[in-house]
Coordinates of C-alpha atoms and ligand atoms in Angstrom, one line a residue:
M255 CA -108.1 -155.6 -170.2
K256 CA -104.9 -155.7 -168.2
L257 CA -106.7 -153.5 -165.5
R258 CA -109.5 -156.1 -165.4
F259 CA -107.3 -159.0 -165.0
L260 CA -105.5 -157.3 -161.9
A261 CA -108.9 -156.5 -160.5
I262 CA -109.8 -160.1 -160.8
A263 CA -106.5 -161.3 -159.5
A264 CA -106.8 -158.9 -156.5
L265 CA -110.4 -160.1 -155.7
A266 CA -109.1 -163.6 -155.6
L267 CA -106.5 -162.7 -153.3
V268 CA -108.8 -161.1 -151.0
S269 CA -111.2 -164.0 -150.8
T270 CA -108.2 -166.4 -150.2
L271 CA -107.0 -164.2 -147.3
A272 CA -110.4 -163.9 -145.9
Q273 CA -110.9 -167.6 -146.0
A274 CA -107.4 -168.1 -144.4
Q275 CA -108.5 -165.7 -141.7
S276 CA -112.1 -167.4 -141.0
K277 CA -110.8 -170.8 -140.4
P278 CA -110.5 -171.2 -136.7
E279 CA -108.0 -174.0 -136.8
D280 CA -105.5 -171.9 -138.7
M281 CA -106.1 -168.8 -136.3
I282 CA -105.4 -171.2 -133.3
R283 CA -102.5 -172.7 -134.7
L284 CA -101.1 -169.5 -135.8
R285 CA -101.5 -167.9 -132.2
Q286 CA -100.0 -170.9 -130.4
G287 CA -97.2 -171.1 -132.8
G288 CA -96.7 -167.4 -132.6
M289 CA -96.6 -167.4 -128.7
E290 CA -94.0 -170.2 -129.0
L291 CA -91.8 -168.1 -131.3
L292 CA -92.4 -165.4 -128.8
T293 CA -90.9 -167.3 -126.1
R294 CA -88.2 -168.6 -128.1
N295 CA -87.0 -165.3 -129.2
L296 CA -87.4 -163.5 -125.9
G297 CA -85.0 -166.2 -124.3
P298 CA -81.8 -164.8 -125.6
L299 CA -83.1 -161.1 -124.7
N300 CA -83.8 -162.4 -121.0
A301 CA -80.4 -164.0 -120.8
M302 CA -78.7 -160.7 -121.8
A303 CA -80.8 -158.8 -119.5
K304 CA -80.1 -161.0 -116.5
G305 CA -76.2 -161.4 -117.4
D306 CA -76.3 -165.0 -118.2
V307 CA -74.8 -164.6 -121.6
P308 CA -72.9 -161.6 -122.7
Y309 CA -74.7 -158.8 -124.4
N310 CA -74.5 -158.9 -128.3
K311 CA -76.0 -155.9 -130.0
E312 CA -76.6 -157.6 -133.3
V313 CA -78.6 -160.3 -131.7
A314 CA -80.4 -158.1 -129.3
V315 CA -81.6 -155.8 -132.1
Q316 CA -82.7 -158.6 -134.4
K317 CA -84.6 -160.4 -131.7
A318 CA -86.4 -157.3 -130.7
D319 CA -87.3 -156.4 -134.1
F320 CA -88.6 -159.9 -134.7
V321 CA -90.8 -160.0 -131.5
N322 CA -92.4 -156.8 -132.5
A323 CA -93.3 -157.7 -136.1
L324 CA -94.5 -161.1 -134.9
M325 CA -97.0 -160.0 -132.1
V326 CA -98.6 -157.4 -134.3
E327 CA -99.3 -160.1 -136.8
V328 CA -100.2 -162.6 -133.9
F329 CA -102.8 -160.4 -132.6
A330 CA -104.0 -159.1 -135.9
A331 CA -104.7 -162.7 -137.3
G332 CA -104.8 -165.2 -134.4
F333 CA -107.9 -164.2 -132.4
G334 CA -110.6 -163.6 -135.2
P335 CA -114.3 -164.5 -134.5
G336 CA -115.1 -167.9 -134.2
S337 CA -111.7 -169.2 -133.2
D338 CA -112.8 -169.9 -129.6
K339 CA -112.9 -173.5 -130.8
G340 CA -111.8 -175.6 -133.7
W341 CA -108.4 -177.0 -132.5
Q342 CA -107.1 -177.7 -129.0
T343 CA -107.0 -174.4 -127.3
R344 CA -106.5 -172.8 -124.0
A345 CA -107.8 -169.7 -125.0
K346 CA -110.8 -168.4 -122.6
P347 CA -114.2 -167.6 -124.3
A348 CA -113.9 -164.2 -122.4
I349 CA -111.6 -163.0 -125.1
W350 CA -114.5 -162.6 -127.4
T351 CA -116.9 -161.2 -124.7
E352 CA -114.4 -158.7 -123.1
G353 CA -112.9 -157.3 -126.4
D354 CA -111.8 -153.9 -125.0
N355 CA -109.9 -155.5 -122.0
F356 CA -108.2 -158.0 -124.3
K357 CA -107.2 -155.4 -126.6
A358 CA -105.8 -153.6 -123.7
A359 CA -103.9 -156.5 -122.5
Q360 CA -102.5 -156.8 -126.2
D361 CA -101.7 -153.1 -126.2
K362 CA -99.7 -153.3 -122.8
L363 CA -97.5 -156.1 -124.4
L364 CA -97.1 -154.3 -127.5
G365 CA -96.1 -151.2 -125.6
V366 CA -93.5 -153.0 -123.7
L367 CA -92.2 -154.6 -126.6
K368 CA -91.7 -151.3 -128.5
K369 CA -89.5 -150.0 -125.5
V370 CA -87.5 -153.2 -125.7
Q371 CA -86.9 -152.6 -129.5
A372 CA -86.0 -148.8 -128.7
S373 CA -83.5 -150.0 -126.2
A374 CA -82.1 -153.0 -127.6
G375 CA -78.9 -151.1 -128.8
D376 CA -78.2 -150.2 -125.2
P377 CA -77.5 -153.2 -122.5
A378 CA -78.5 -151.2 -119.5
A379 CA -81.7 -149.7 -121.1
L380 CA -82.4 -153.2 -122.4
K381 CA -82.5 -154.7 -119.1
T382 CA -84.7 -152.1 -117.7
A383 CA -87.2 -152.6 -120.6
M384 CA -87.0 -156.6 -120.3
G385 CA -88.1 -155.9 -116.6
D386 CA -91.7 -155.2 -117.8
V387 CA -92.1 -158.2 -120.2
G388 CA -93.0 -160.9 -117.8
G389 CA -95.9 -158.7 -116.3
A390 CA -97.3 -158.2 -119.7
C391 CA -97.5 -161.8 -120.4
K392 CA -99.0 -162.6 -117.1
G393 CA -101.6 -159.6 -117.2
C394 CA -103.0 -161.4 -120.2
H395 CA -102.6 -165.1 -119.3
D396 CA -104.2 -164.7 -115.8
N397 CA -107.3 -163.4 -117.3
Y398 CA -107.5 -165.2 -120.9
R399 CA -105.7 -168.3 -120.7
D400 CA -106.9 -171.5 -119.3
S401 CA -104.6 -174.0 -117.2
G402 CA -105.5 -176.8 -119.7
Y403 CA -106.2 -177.2 -123.5
H404 CA -110.0 -177.7 -124.2
Ligands
LIG150 C1 -103.1 -160.1 -124.9 C2 -103.1 -161.7 -124.4 C3 -101.5 -162.4 -124.2 C4 -100.5 -161.7 -124.0 C5 -100.0 -160.2 -123.8 C6 -99.7 -162.8 -124.2 N1 -100.3 -164.0 -124.2 FE1 -99.5 -166.0 -124.5 N2 -101.3 -166.7 -124.7 C7 -102.4 -166.0 -124.6 C8 -103.5 -166.8 -125.0 C9 -104.9 -166.5 -125.0 C10 -103.0 -168.3 -125.0 C11 -103.8 -169.5 -125.4 C12 -103.7 -169.8 -126.9 C13 -104.6 -171.0 -127.3 O1 -104.4 -171.9 -126.7 O2 -105.2 -170.9 -128.3 C14 -101.5 -168.1 -124.8 C15 -100.5 -169.0 -125.0 C16 -99.2 -168.9 -124.7 C17 -98.4 -170.0 -124.8 C18 -98.7 -171.4 -125.1 C19 -98.7 -171.7 -126.7 C20 -99.2 -173.0 -126.9 O3 -98.3 -173.8 -127.5 O4 -100.2 -173.5 -126.7 C21 -97.1 -169.6 -124.5 C22 -95.8 -170.3 -124.4 C23 -97.3 -168.0 -124.4 N3 -98.5 -167.9 -124.5 C24 -96.2 -167.1 -124.0 C25 -96.4 -165.8 -123.8 C26 -95.3 -165.1 -123.4 C27 -93.9 -165.3 -123.3 C28 -95.9 -163.7 -123.5 C29 -95.1 -162.3 -123.1 C30 -93.9 -162.2 -123.6 C31 -97.4 -163.7 -123.8 N4 -97.6 -165.2 -124.0 C32 -98.2 -162.7 -123.8 C33 -102.7 -164.7 -124.6 C34 -101.6 -163.6 -124.3

C-alpha cells in the first residue's frame, strides 16, 4: 500500500517535471534568467582577476561554485526541443539543427568554468582561468545568439 502510494507520487512528480520542461516559455525564461545570473556572478570574479577589487577567497569560491552549478542546470533545462519560440528570444534556430556544435560550445564554457572553480582559492590561478571565460561566451553567442529578440 505504502509502496503503491510512493509509486503514484513519483509518477505525478515525473509528469510535473516533464510538463515544466516541455513548456517553451518556461525554458526560454529559465535560460535568459540563467544567463543574467551568470553575468552577475562572474562580475566579482572578473573584478578580482583584473585587480579592480581586492581578492576575497570566500567570495571567489562561492561565486565559482555557483556559476558551475547554475550552468549545468541552464544547459540541461533551458534549451529543450520546441523552445525556439514561445517567448521573446534571441536564440537562433541553428541551436536545434546543429546539436553537436551547440553542445560543444556548452562543453567549452563548462570546461572553462570548472577551471575557474578549481583555481578560485588562488588569486594568480584565478586570474589565468578567468582569461578564458570571455572567449567561451563569445564562441557560442557569435553562432547561436541573434542581435535582437524575435
Ligand atoms: C552554449 C552557448 C552559450 C554560451 C557558452 C553562453 N551563452 Fe549567453 N546566451 C546564449 C543564447 C542562445 C542566448 C539567447 C537566449 C534567448 O534569448 O533565449 C544567450 C543570452 C545571453 C544573455 C542575455 C539574456 C537575456 O536577458 O536575454 C546574456 C547576458 C548572456 N547570454 C551572457 C553570457 C555570458 C556572460 C556567457 C559566458 C560566461 C555566456 N552567455 C555563455 C548562449 C550561450
